[in-house]
Coordinates of C-alpha atoms in Angstrom, one line a residue:
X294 CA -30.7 22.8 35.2
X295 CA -31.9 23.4 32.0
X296 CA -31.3 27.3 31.2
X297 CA -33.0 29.3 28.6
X298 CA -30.7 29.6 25.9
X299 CA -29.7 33.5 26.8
X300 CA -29.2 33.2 30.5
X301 CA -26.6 30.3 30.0
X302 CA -24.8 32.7 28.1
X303 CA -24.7 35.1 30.5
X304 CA -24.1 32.6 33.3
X305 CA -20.9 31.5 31.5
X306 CA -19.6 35.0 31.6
X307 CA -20.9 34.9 35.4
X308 CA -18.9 32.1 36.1
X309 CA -15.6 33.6 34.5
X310 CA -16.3 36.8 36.2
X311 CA -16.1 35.1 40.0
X312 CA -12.5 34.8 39.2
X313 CA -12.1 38.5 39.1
X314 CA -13.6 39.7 42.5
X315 CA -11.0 41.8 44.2
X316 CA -9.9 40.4 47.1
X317 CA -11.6 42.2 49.8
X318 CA -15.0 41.4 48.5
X319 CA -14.0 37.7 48.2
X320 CA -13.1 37.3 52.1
X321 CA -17.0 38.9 52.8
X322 CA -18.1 35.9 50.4
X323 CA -16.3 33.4 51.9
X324 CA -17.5 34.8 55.3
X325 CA -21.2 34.5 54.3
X326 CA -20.3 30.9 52.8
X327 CA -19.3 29.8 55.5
X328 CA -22.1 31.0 57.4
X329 CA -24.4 29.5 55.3
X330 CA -22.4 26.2 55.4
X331 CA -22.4 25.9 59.5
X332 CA -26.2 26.3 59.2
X333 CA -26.6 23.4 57.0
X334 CA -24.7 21.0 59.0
X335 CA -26.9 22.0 61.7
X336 CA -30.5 22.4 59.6
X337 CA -31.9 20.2 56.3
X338 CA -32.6 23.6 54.9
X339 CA -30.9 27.1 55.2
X340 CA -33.5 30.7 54.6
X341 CA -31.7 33.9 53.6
X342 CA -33.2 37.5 53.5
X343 CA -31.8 40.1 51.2
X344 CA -32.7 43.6 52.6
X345 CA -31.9 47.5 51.5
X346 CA -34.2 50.6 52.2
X347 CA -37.3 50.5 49.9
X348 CA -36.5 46.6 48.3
X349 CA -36.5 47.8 45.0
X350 CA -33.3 47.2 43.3
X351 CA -30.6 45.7 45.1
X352 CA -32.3 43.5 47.7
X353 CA -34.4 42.0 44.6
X354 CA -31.4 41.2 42.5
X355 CA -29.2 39.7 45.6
X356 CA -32.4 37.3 45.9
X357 CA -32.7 36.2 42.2
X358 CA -29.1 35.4 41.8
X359 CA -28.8 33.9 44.9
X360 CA -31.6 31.7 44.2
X361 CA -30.6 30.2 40.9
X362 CA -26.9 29.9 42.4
X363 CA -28.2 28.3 44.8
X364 CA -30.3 25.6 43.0
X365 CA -27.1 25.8 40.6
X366 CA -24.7 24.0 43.3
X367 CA -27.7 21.7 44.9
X368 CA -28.2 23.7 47.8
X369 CA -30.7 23.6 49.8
X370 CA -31.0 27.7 50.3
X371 CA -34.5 29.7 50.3
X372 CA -33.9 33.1 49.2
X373 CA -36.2 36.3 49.8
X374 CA -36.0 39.9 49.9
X375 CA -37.4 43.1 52.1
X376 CA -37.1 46.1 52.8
X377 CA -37.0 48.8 55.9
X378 CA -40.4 49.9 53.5
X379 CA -42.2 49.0 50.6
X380 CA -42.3 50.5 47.8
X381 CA -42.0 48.8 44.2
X382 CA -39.5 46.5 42.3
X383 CA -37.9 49.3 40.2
X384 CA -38.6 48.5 36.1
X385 CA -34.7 48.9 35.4
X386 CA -34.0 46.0 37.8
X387 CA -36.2 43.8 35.9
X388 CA -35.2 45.2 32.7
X389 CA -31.4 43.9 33.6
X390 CA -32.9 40.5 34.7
X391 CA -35.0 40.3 31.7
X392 CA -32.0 41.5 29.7
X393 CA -29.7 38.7 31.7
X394 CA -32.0 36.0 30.1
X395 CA -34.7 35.4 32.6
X396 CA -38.3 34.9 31.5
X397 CA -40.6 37.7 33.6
X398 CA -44.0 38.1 33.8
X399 CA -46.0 40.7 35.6
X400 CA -49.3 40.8 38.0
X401 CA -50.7 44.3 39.0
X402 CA -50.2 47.5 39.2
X403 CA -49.1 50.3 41.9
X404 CA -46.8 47.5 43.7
X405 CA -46.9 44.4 40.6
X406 CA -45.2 41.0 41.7
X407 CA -42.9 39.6 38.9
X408 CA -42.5 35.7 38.5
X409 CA -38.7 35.6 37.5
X410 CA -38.0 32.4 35.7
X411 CA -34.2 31.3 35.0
X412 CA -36.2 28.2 33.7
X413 CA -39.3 26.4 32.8
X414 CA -39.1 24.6 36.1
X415 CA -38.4 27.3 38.3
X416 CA -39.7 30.8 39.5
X417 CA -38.7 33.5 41.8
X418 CA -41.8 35.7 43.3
X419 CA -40.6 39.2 43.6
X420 CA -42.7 41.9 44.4
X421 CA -41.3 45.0 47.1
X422 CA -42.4 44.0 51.3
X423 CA -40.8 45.1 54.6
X424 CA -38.4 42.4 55.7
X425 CA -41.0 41.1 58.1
X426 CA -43.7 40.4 55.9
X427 CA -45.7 37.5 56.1
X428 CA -44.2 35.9 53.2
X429 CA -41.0 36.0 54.7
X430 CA -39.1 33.7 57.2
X431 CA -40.0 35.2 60.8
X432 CA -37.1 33.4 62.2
X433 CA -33.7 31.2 62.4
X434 CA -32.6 32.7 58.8
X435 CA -29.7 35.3 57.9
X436 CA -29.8 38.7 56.8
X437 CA -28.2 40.2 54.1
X438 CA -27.9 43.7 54.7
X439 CA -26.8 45.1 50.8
X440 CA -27.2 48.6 51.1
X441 CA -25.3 51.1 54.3
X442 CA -28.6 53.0 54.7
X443 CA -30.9 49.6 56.0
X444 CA -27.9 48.4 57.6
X445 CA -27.2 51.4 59.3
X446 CA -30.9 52.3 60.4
X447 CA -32.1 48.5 61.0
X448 CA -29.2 47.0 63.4
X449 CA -31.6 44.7 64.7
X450 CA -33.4 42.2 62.5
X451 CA -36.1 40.5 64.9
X452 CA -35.6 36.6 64.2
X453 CA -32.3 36.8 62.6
X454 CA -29.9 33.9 63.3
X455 CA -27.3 35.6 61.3
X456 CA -26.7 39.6 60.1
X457 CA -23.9 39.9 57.6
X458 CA -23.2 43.5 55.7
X459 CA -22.7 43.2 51.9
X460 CA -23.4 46.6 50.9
X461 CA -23.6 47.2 47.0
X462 CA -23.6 50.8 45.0
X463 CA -27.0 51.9 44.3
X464 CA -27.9 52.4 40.9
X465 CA -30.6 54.5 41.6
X466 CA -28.2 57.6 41.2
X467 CA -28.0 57.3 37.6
X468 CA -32.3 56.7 37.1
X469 CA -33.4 59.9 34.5
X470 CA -30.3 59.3 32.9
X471 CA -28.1 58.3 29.5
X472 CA -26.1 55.7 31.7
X473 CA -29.5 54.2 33.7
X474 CA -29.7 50.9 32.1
X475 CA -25.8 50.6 31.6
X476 CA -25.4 51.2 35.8
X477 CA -28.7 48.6 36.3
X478 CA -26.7 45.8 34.0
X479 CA -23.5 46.6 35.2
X480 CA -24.8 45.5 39.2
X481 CA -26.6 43.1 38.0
X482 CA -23.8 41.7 36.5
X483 CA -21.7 42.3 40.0
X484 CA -24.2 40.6 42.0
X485 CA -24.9 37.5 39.8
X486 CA -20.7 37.0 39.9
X487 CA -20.6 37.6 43.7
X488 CA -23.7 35.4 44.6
X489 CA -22.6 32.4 42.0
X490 CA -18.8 32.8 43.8
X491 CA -20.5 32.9 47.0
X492 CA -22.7 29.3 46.6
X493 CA -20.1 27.8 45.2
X494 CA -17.8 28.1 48.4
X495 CA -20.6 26.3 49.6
X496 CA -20.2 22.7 50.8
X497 CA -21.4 20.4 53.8

């Protein structure tokens, strides 16, 4: 795929990065690509659902990154993202993406959806839903629980094939401060290694 010039940077550095994942994080990975591999010898197309509390920061980036790993490696993964509520996709979340080198517009207001483009062929719709909204799969796909708070307050997912728990810090604790943006590009930057290690254990 055809990159714009500053997300292949970054992707590079991605790539490097997967070799770093401690251990422990690496056999979760390997758990959820394998997960996503038994589902696509059994179904020409696998759906994935990314949820924490208010899909705002981590859900939203676990969906982009997955997505353009996914169509990285071929795969034929649909990603999404939802929350226990809705609330909005927080603008230091799309600052890291824009900063990563995606191309972001914006439509509305109060709850704006943001087309997220790695490339000029490809967008990702983000905008912040409850994991059952329309506009998500309703059933047969697997959900990634990243934060403790959703996966502790949501342990059932109605139409769930698989549930897997791969919680990430929220940077939220460091919004109104000097170390906001740093914290927002420093999971961004976790998330984009972990998904792109994750698809790439990926084969069927």
């Amino acid at each position: 795929m055809a990159y714009f010039e500053t997300l292949s940077s970054y992707l590079e550095k991605v790539k490097s990065a997967a070799d770093t994942i401690t251990s422990s994080r690496q056999d979760l990975l390997l758990e959820a690509a394998d997960t996503i591999k038994v589902l696509l010898q059994e179904n020409s197309e696998v759906e994935a659902i990314f949820i924490c509390t208010h899909n705002s920061r981590r859900s939203h980036l676990s969906q982009v990154w997955a997505q353009i790993a996914a169509w990285e490696f071929g795969l034929p993964v649909r990603c999404y993202s939802g929350g226990t509520e809705a609330t909005a996709f927080y603008p230091s979340a799309v600052a890291a993406l824009s900063a990563a080198g995606c191309q972001i517009s914006r439509e509305g207001q109060q709850n704006p959806c943001y087309s997220v483009q790695p490339s000029d062929s490809q967008m990702i719709k983000s905008f912040s839903k409850r994991f059952d909204d329309p506009s998500n799969p309703q059933d047969g796909f697997i959900a990634f629980m990243t934060c403790s708070d959703a996966d502790d307050n949501c342990p059932l997912v109605p139409g769930a094939s698989k549930r897997i728990s791969l919680h990430y810090e929220d940077p939220k604790a460091y919004d109104g401060t000097e170390l906001e943006q740093q914290k927002y590009s420093e999971r961004c930057f976790q998330i984009a290694s972990e998904m792109y290690f994750m698809m790439s254990k990926v084969s069927y």
